[in-house]
Amino acid sequence: MEKKELKPRLLRKGLWKPEEDLILKKYVETHGEGNWATVSQKSGLMRGGKSCRLRWKNYLRPNIKRGRMSDEEKDLIIRLHKLLGNRWSLIAGRLPGRTDNEVKNFWNTHLNKKGSRAKPTNINRNNKNKLHQLPPSHPIDGESLANTSGGPEVDGREEDITFTSPRVEAAKSFNYGPKSPLLPTNDASFFYDDETFIPILDSFVLFGTYGSNGEGP
DNA sequence: AAACACGTCAACCGCTTGCTG
DNA sequence: CCAGCAAGCGGTTGACGTGTT
C-alpha cells in the first residue's frame, strides 16, 4: 500500500518547516482533505502522503488544541484508557481538539510513569528508559481518581471548540457528544461508575467506531 | 561552562481496515 | 468474491530541550 510512497523519490523526512506547513495548509484549504497520496505531486511538497496526512491531522487542522492538558482532560484520559486500553484515536475523539498522537504521547510520558499500564505491551526498549517499567496491576493511581468531580471548568477553553471531525460528528449524531457520560459536563458532578460502564461502553465504542449513520459496513 | 542524563514530543514505520472496481 | 488502493491506527524512534552533576 503505502510502500508505493517509499519509491525512491526524494521524499523529505524529519521535521516540517513552516513553509511546508503553509503549502500543505493551502493545499488542503483549496482541495480539501483526502487524496493524500497525490498531495506531494499536486502541491509540490516533497513529502509522502502519509506524512502530509499526519501533519495536517496533528498540527495544521483547525481547532487543534495545543498546550498542557487540563486536569479534567488528564482525568478523562485516565478513565478512558482504563476502559478502552490503548485505543488512542477513540480516546482522542472524546477530547475535543486533542489528537491521538498527543494523547498517546501524554499517556506515555505523564501518566504511564505514574504506575499505570492497562495492557503491558512490549516495552523492552533497550536503550533509554523512555517507557517506564510499571506494575501492571492498577492502571490508575488513586490520586487522579479522587479528584473526579472536575473542579473548575477548564478555564473556558472548551468554548470555542467546534466539532468538525467526522468521527466526532458521527458521535454527536449518536448522542455521543459533550453530553456523553464520558465527558465532563457543566455541573461539576461528572462521575460515573467505571465498572458499570464497561459493558455498555464496549458496544458503545464498537457502534461508535463503525458508525450508526451509514458510516459503517 | 561543559558533559551527561533524562524528558518530551514530532514524525516514521508497519500493520490493519474499509472502500472500490 | 477478490485484489488493489487509500486511509487510519498504534507502536516506536530519534531529535531536541532542559535539568543535573
CSV table of C-alpha atoms (C1' of nucleotides) in Angstrom, one decimal:
chain,number,residue,atom,x,y,z
A,1,MET,CA,0.0,0.0,0.0
A,2,GLU,CA,1.9,2.9,1.2
A,3,LYS,CA,5.0,1.1,0.2
A,4,LYS,CA,4.5,3.0,-3.0
A,5,GLU,CA,5.3,6.1,-1.2
A,6,LEU,CA,8.6,4.7,-0.5
A,7,LYS,CA,9.6,4.6,-4.1
A,8,PRO,CA,13.0,6.0,-4.4
A,9,ARG,CA,11.8,9.5,-4.9
A,10,LEU,CA,13.4,12.2,-3.0
A,11,LEU,CA,10.9,12.4,-0.2
A,12,ARG,CA,11.8,14.7,2.6
A,13,LYS,CA,11.7,13.4,6.1
A,14,GLY,CA,12.0,14.8,9.5
A,15,LEU,CA,10.6,18.0,11.0
A,16,TRP,CA,8.3,20.1,8.9
A,17,LYS,CA,9.4,23.6,8.0
A,18,PRO,CA,7.0,26.5,8.3
A,19,GLU,CA,6.9,26.9,4.6
A,20,GLU,CA,6.0,23.3,4.1
A,21,ASP,CA,3.2,23.8,6.6
A,22,LEU,CA,2.0,26.7,4.7
A,23,ILE,CA,2.0,24.8,1.4
A,24,LEU,CA,0.1,21.9,2.9
A,25,LYS,CA,-2.4,24.1,4.6
A,26,LYS,CA,-3.1,26.0,1.4
A,27,TYR,CA,-3.4,22.8,-0.5
A,28,VAL,CA,-5.9,21.3,1.9
A,29,GLU,CA,-7.9,24.6,2.1
A,30,THR,CA,-8.3,24.6,-1.7
A,31,HIS,CA,-8.6,20.9,-2.4
A,32,GLY,CA,-9.9,19.5,0.9
A,33,GLU,CA,-8.7,16.6,2.9
A,34,GLY,CA,-8.1,13.3,1.3
A,35,ASN,CA,-6.1,12.0,-1.7
A,36,TRP,CA,-3.1,12.3,0.4
A,37,ALA,CA,-1.1,10.2,-2.0
A,38,THR,CA,-1.3,12.8,-4.6
A,39,VAL,CA,-0.6,15.8,-2.4
A,40,SER,CA,3.1,15.7,-3.0
A,41,GLN,CA,2.6,15.8,-6.7
A,42,LYS,CA,-0.1,18.4,-6.7
A,43,SER,CA,1.3,20.7,-4.1
A,44,GLY,CA,5.0,20.3,-4.9
A,45,LEU,CA,5.7,19.1,-1.4
A,46,MET,CA,8.5,16.6,-1.2
A,47,ARG,CA,6.6,14.6,1.4
A,48,GLY,CA,4.8,11.4,1.4
A,49,GLY,CA,1.1,11.3,1.6
A,50,LYS,CA,1.2,9.7,5.0
A,51,SER,CA,3.5,12.4,6.3
A,52,CYS,CA,1.2,15.0,4.9
A,53,ARG,CA,-1.9,13.4,6.4
A,54,LEU,CA,-0.3,13.1,9.8
A,55,ARG,CA,1.0,16.7,9.8
A,56,TRP,CA,-2.4,18.0,8.8
A,57,LYS,CA,-4.3,15.9,11.3
A,58,ASN,CA,-2.0,16.6,14.2
A,59,TYR,CA,-1.0,20.2,13.7
A,60,LEU,CA,-2.5,22.1,10.9
A,61,ARG,CA,-6.1,21.2,11.2
A,62,PRO,CA,-8.3,23.9,12.6
A,63,ASN,CA,-9.4,23.7,16.2
A,64,ILE,CA,-6.3,21.8,17.3
A,65,LYS,CA,-5.8,22.5,21.0
A,66,ARG,CA,-2.2,22.8,22.0
A,67,GLY,CA,-0.5,23.1,25.3
A,68,ARG,CA,-0.9,21.5,28.6
A,69,MET,CA,-3.6,19.1,29.4
A,70,SER,CA,-6.1,20.3,31.9
A,71,ASP,CA,-6.8,18.3,35.0
A,72,GLU,CA,-10.1,17.3,33.5
A,73,GLU,CA,-8.5,16.1,30.3
A,74,LYS,CA,-6.0,14.2,32.3
A,75,ASP,CA,-8.6,12.6,34.3
A,76,LEU,CA,-10.7,11.7,31.3
A,77,ILE,CA,-7.7,10.2,29.6
A,78,ILE,CA,-7.0,8.0,32.6
A,79,ARG,CA,-10.5,6.9,32.8
A,80,LEU,CA,-11.0,6.3,29.1
A,81,HIS,CA,-7.7,4.4,29.0
A,82,LYS,CA,-8.9,2.2,31.7
A,83,LEU,CA,-12.0,1.4,29.7
A,84,LEU,CA,-10.6,1.4,26.2
A,85,GLY,CA,-7.0,0.5,26.6
A,86,ASN,CA,-4.6,1.9,24.1
A,87,ARG,CA,-7.2,3.0,21.6
A,88,TRP,CA,-5.8,6.4,21.3
A,89,SER,CA,-7.9,7.6,18.5
A,90,LEU,CA,-11.1,6.7,20.4
A,91,ILE,CA,-9.8,8.4,23.5
A,92,ALA,CA,-8.8,11.4,21.5
A,93,GLY,CA,-12.2,11.5,19.9
A,94,ARG,CA,-13.6,12.4,23.2
A,95,LEU,CA,-11.2,15.1,23.9
A,96,PRO,CA,-12.1,18.0,21.6
A,97,GLY,CA,-9.0,19.5,19.9
A,98,ARG,CA,-6.7,16.7,21.0
A,99,THR,CA,-5.1,14.3,18.7
A,100,ASP,CA,-4.5,10.6,19.2
A,101,ASN,CA,-0.8,11.2,18.9
A,102,GLU,CA,-0.9,13.9,21.6
A,103,VAL,CA,-3.0,11.7,23.9
A,104,LYS,CA,-0.6,8.8,23.3
A,105,ASN,CA,2.4,10.9,24.0
A,106,PHE,CA,0.8,12.3,27.0
A,107,TRP,CA,0.0,9.0,28.4
A,108,ASN,CA,3.4,7.6,27.8
A,109,THR,CA,5.2,10.5,29.3
A,110,HIS,CA,3.0,11.9,32.0
A,111,LEU,CA,0.6,9.1,33.1
A,112,ASN,CA,2.4,5.9,32.2
A,113,LYS,CA,5.2,6.6,34.6
A,114,LYS,CA,2.9,7.1,37.5
A,115,GLY,CA,2.2,3.4,37.5
A,116,SER,CA,-0.4,2.9,35.0
A,117,ARG,CA,-0.3,0.4,32.2
A,118,ALA,CA,-3.5,-1.2,31.4
A,119,LYS,CA,-2.1,-3.7,28.9
A,120,PRO,CA,1.6,-4.2,29.3
A,121,THR,CA,3.0,-4.1,25.8
A,122,ASN,CA,6.4,-4.9,24.7
A,123,ILE,CA,8.2,-2.2,26.5
A,124,ASN,CA,11.6,-3.7,26.3
A,125,ARG,CA,13.4,-0.7,24.8
A,126,ASN,CA,16.9,-1.5,25.4
A,127,ASN,CA,18.3,1.9,25.0
A,128,LYS,CA,16.8,4.7,27.0
A,129,ASN,CA,14.2,4.0,29.6
A,130,LYS,CA,11.5,6.2,28.0
A,131,LEU,CA,8.8,3.8,28.8
A,132,HIS,CA,9.0,3.1,32.4
A,133,GLN,CA,8.6,-0.3,33.9
A,134,LEU,CA,5.4,-0.3,35.7
A,135,PRO,CA,3.4,-2.6,37.9
A,136,PRO,CA,0.7,-3.9,35.6
A,137,SER,CA,-1.8,-4.2,38.4
A,138,HIS,CA,-3.6,-1.0,38.9
A,139,PRO,CA,-3.8,1.3,36.0
A,140,ILE,CA,-4.9,4.3,37.8
A,141,ASP,CA,-3.4,5.9,40.8
A,142,GLY,CA,-5.9,6.8,43.4
A,143,GLU,CA,-4.9,10.4,43.4
A,144,SER,CA,-6.2,11.1,40.0
A,145,LEU,CA,-9.3,9.2,40.5
A,146,ALA,CA,-10.0,11.0,43.7
A,147,ASN,CA,-10.5,14.4,42.0
A,148,THR,CA,-13.1,13.2,39.6
A,149,SER,CA,-15.5,15.9,40.2
A,150,GLY,CA,-13.9,18.0,37.6
A,151,GLY,CA,-13.3,21.1,39.6
A,152,PRO,CA,-13.5,24.5,37.8
A,153,GLU,CA,-14.4,24.3,34.2
A,154,VAL,CA,-11.3,24.0,32.1
A,155,ASP,CA,-10.7,27.8,32.2
A,156,GLY,CA,-13.2,28.4,29.5
A,157,ARG,CA,-11.0,26.8,26.8
A,158,GLU,CA,-13.6,24.4,25.6
A,159,GLU,CA,-16.0,27.1,24.5
A,160,ASP,CA,-14.5,27.9,21.1
A,161,ILE,CA,-14.0,24.4,20.1
A,162,THR,CA,-16.2,23.3,17.3
A,163,PHE,CA,-16.6,19.7,16.5
A,164,THR,CA,-15.6,19.2,12.9
A,165,SER,CA,-14.1,15.8,12.8
A,166,PRO,CA,-16.2,13.2,11.0
A,167,ARG,CA,-15.8,10.9,14.0
A,168,VAL,CA,-17.0,13.5,16.4
A,169,GLU,CA,-19.8,14.4,14.1
A,170,ALA,CA,-20.8,10.7,14.0
A,171,ALA,CA,-20.5,10.6,17.7
A,172,LYS,CA,-22.7,13.6,18.1
A,173,SER,CA,-25.3,12.1,15.8
A,174,PHE,CA,-25.2,9.1,18.0
A,175,ASN,CA,-25.9,11.2,21.0
A,176,TYR,CA,-22.4,10.8,21.9
A,177,GLY,CA,-21.2,14.3,22.1
A,178,PRO,CA,-20.4,16.5,25.1
A,179,LYS,CA,-23.5,15.2,26.8
A,180,SER,CA,-21.9,11.8,26.9
A,181,PRO,CA,-21.4,10.4,30.3
A,182,LEU,CA,-17.8,10.1,29.3
A,183,LEU,CA,-17.3,13.8,29.0
A,184,PRO,CA,-17.4,16.3,31.7
A,185,THR,CA,-20.5,18.4,31.9
A,186,ASN,CA,-21.0,21.8,33.3
A,187,ASP,CA,-22.5,20.6,36.5
A,188,ALA,CA,-19.5,19.6,38.5
A,189,SER,CA,-21.0,16.2,39.1
A,190,PHE,CA,-19.1,14.4,36.4
A,191,PHE,CA,-18.9,11.0,37.7
A,192,TYR,CA,-19.7,7.5,36.7
A,193,ASP,CA,-19.0,4.1,37.8
A,194,ASP,CA,-16.4,2.6,35.6
A,195,GLU,CA,-17.3,-1.0,36.1
A,196,THR,CA,-20.9,-0.3,35.3
A,197,PHE,CA,-20.0,1.3,32.1
A,198,ILE,CA,-17.6,-1.2,30.8
A,199,PRO,CA,-20.1,-3.5,29.0
A,200,ILE,CA,-22.1,-0.5,27.8
A,201,LEU,CA,-19.1,1.3,26.6
A,202,ASP,CA,-17.9,-1.7,24.8
A,203,SER,CA,-20.8,-1.9,22.5
A,204,PHE,CA,-21.0,1.8,22.5
A,205,VAL,CA,-17.5,2.0,21.3
A,206,LEU,CA,-18.0,-0.6,18.7
A,207,PHE,CA,-21.1,1.2,17.5
A,208,GLY,CA,-19.4,4.5,17.6
A,209,THR,CA,-16.4,3.2,15.7
A,210,TYR,CA,-18.3,1.7,12.9
A,211,GLY,CA,-20.9,4.4,12.9
A,212,SER,CA,-24.6,4.2,13.2
A,213,ASN,CA,-25.3,6.6,10.4
A,214,GLY,CA,-24.2,4.8,7.4
A,215,GLU,CA,-20.6,5.2,8.2
A,216,GLY,CA,-20.2,1.6,8.9
A,217,PRO,CA,-20.5,-1.5,6.8
B,1,DA,C1',30.9,26.1,31.4
B,2,DA,C1',30.8,21.5,29.7
B,3,DA,C1',29.2,17.0,29.7
B,4,DC,C1',25.9,13.9,30.6
B,5,DA,C1',21.2,12.1,31.7
B,6,DC,C1',16.6,12.4,31.3
B,7,DG,C1',12.0,14.0,29.5
B,8,DT,C1',9.1,15.4,25.8
B,9,DC,C1',7.0,15.2,21.5
B,10,DA,C1',7.0,15.2,16.4
B,11,DA,C1',7.4,12.1,13.0
B,12,DC,C1',8.1,7.5,10.9
B,13,DC,C1',7.0,2.6,10.2
B,14,DG,C1',4.4,-1.4,9.7
B,15,DC,C1',0.1,-3.4,10.0
B,16,DT,C1',-4.9,-3.3,9.7
B,17,DT,C1',-9.2,-1.7,8.0
B,18,DG,C1',-12.5,-0.2,4.7
B,19,DC,C1',-13.7,1.0,0.1
B,20,DT,C1',-14.0,0.4,-4.8
B,21,DG,C1',-13.8,-1.7,-9.3
C,1,DC,C1',-15.5,-12.8,-4.1
C,2,DC,C1',-11.1,-10.9,-4.8
C,3,DA,C1',-7.4,-7.7,-5.5
C,4,DG,C1',-5.6,-3.2,-5.2
C,5,DC,C1',-5.5,1.0,-3.1
C,6,DA,C1',-6.1,4.8,0.3
C,7,DA,C1',-6.7,6.0,4.9
C,8,DG,C1',-6.3,5.1,9.7
C,9,DC,C1',-4.2,3.3,13.9
C,10,DG,C1',-0.8,2.1,17.4
C,11,DG,C1',4.0,1.3,18.5
C,12,DT,C1',8.4,3.0,18.1
C,13,DT,C1',12.2,6.1,17.1
C,14,DG,C1',15.1,9.9,17.3
C,15,DA,C1',15.9,14.9,17.7
C,16,DC,C1',15.8,18.4,20.7
C,17,DG,C1',15.2,20.9,25.1
C,18,DT,C1',16.0,21.0,29.9
C,19,DG,C1',17.9,19.7,34.3
C,20,DT,C1',21.7,17.9,36.9
C,21,DT,C1',26.4,17.0,38.1
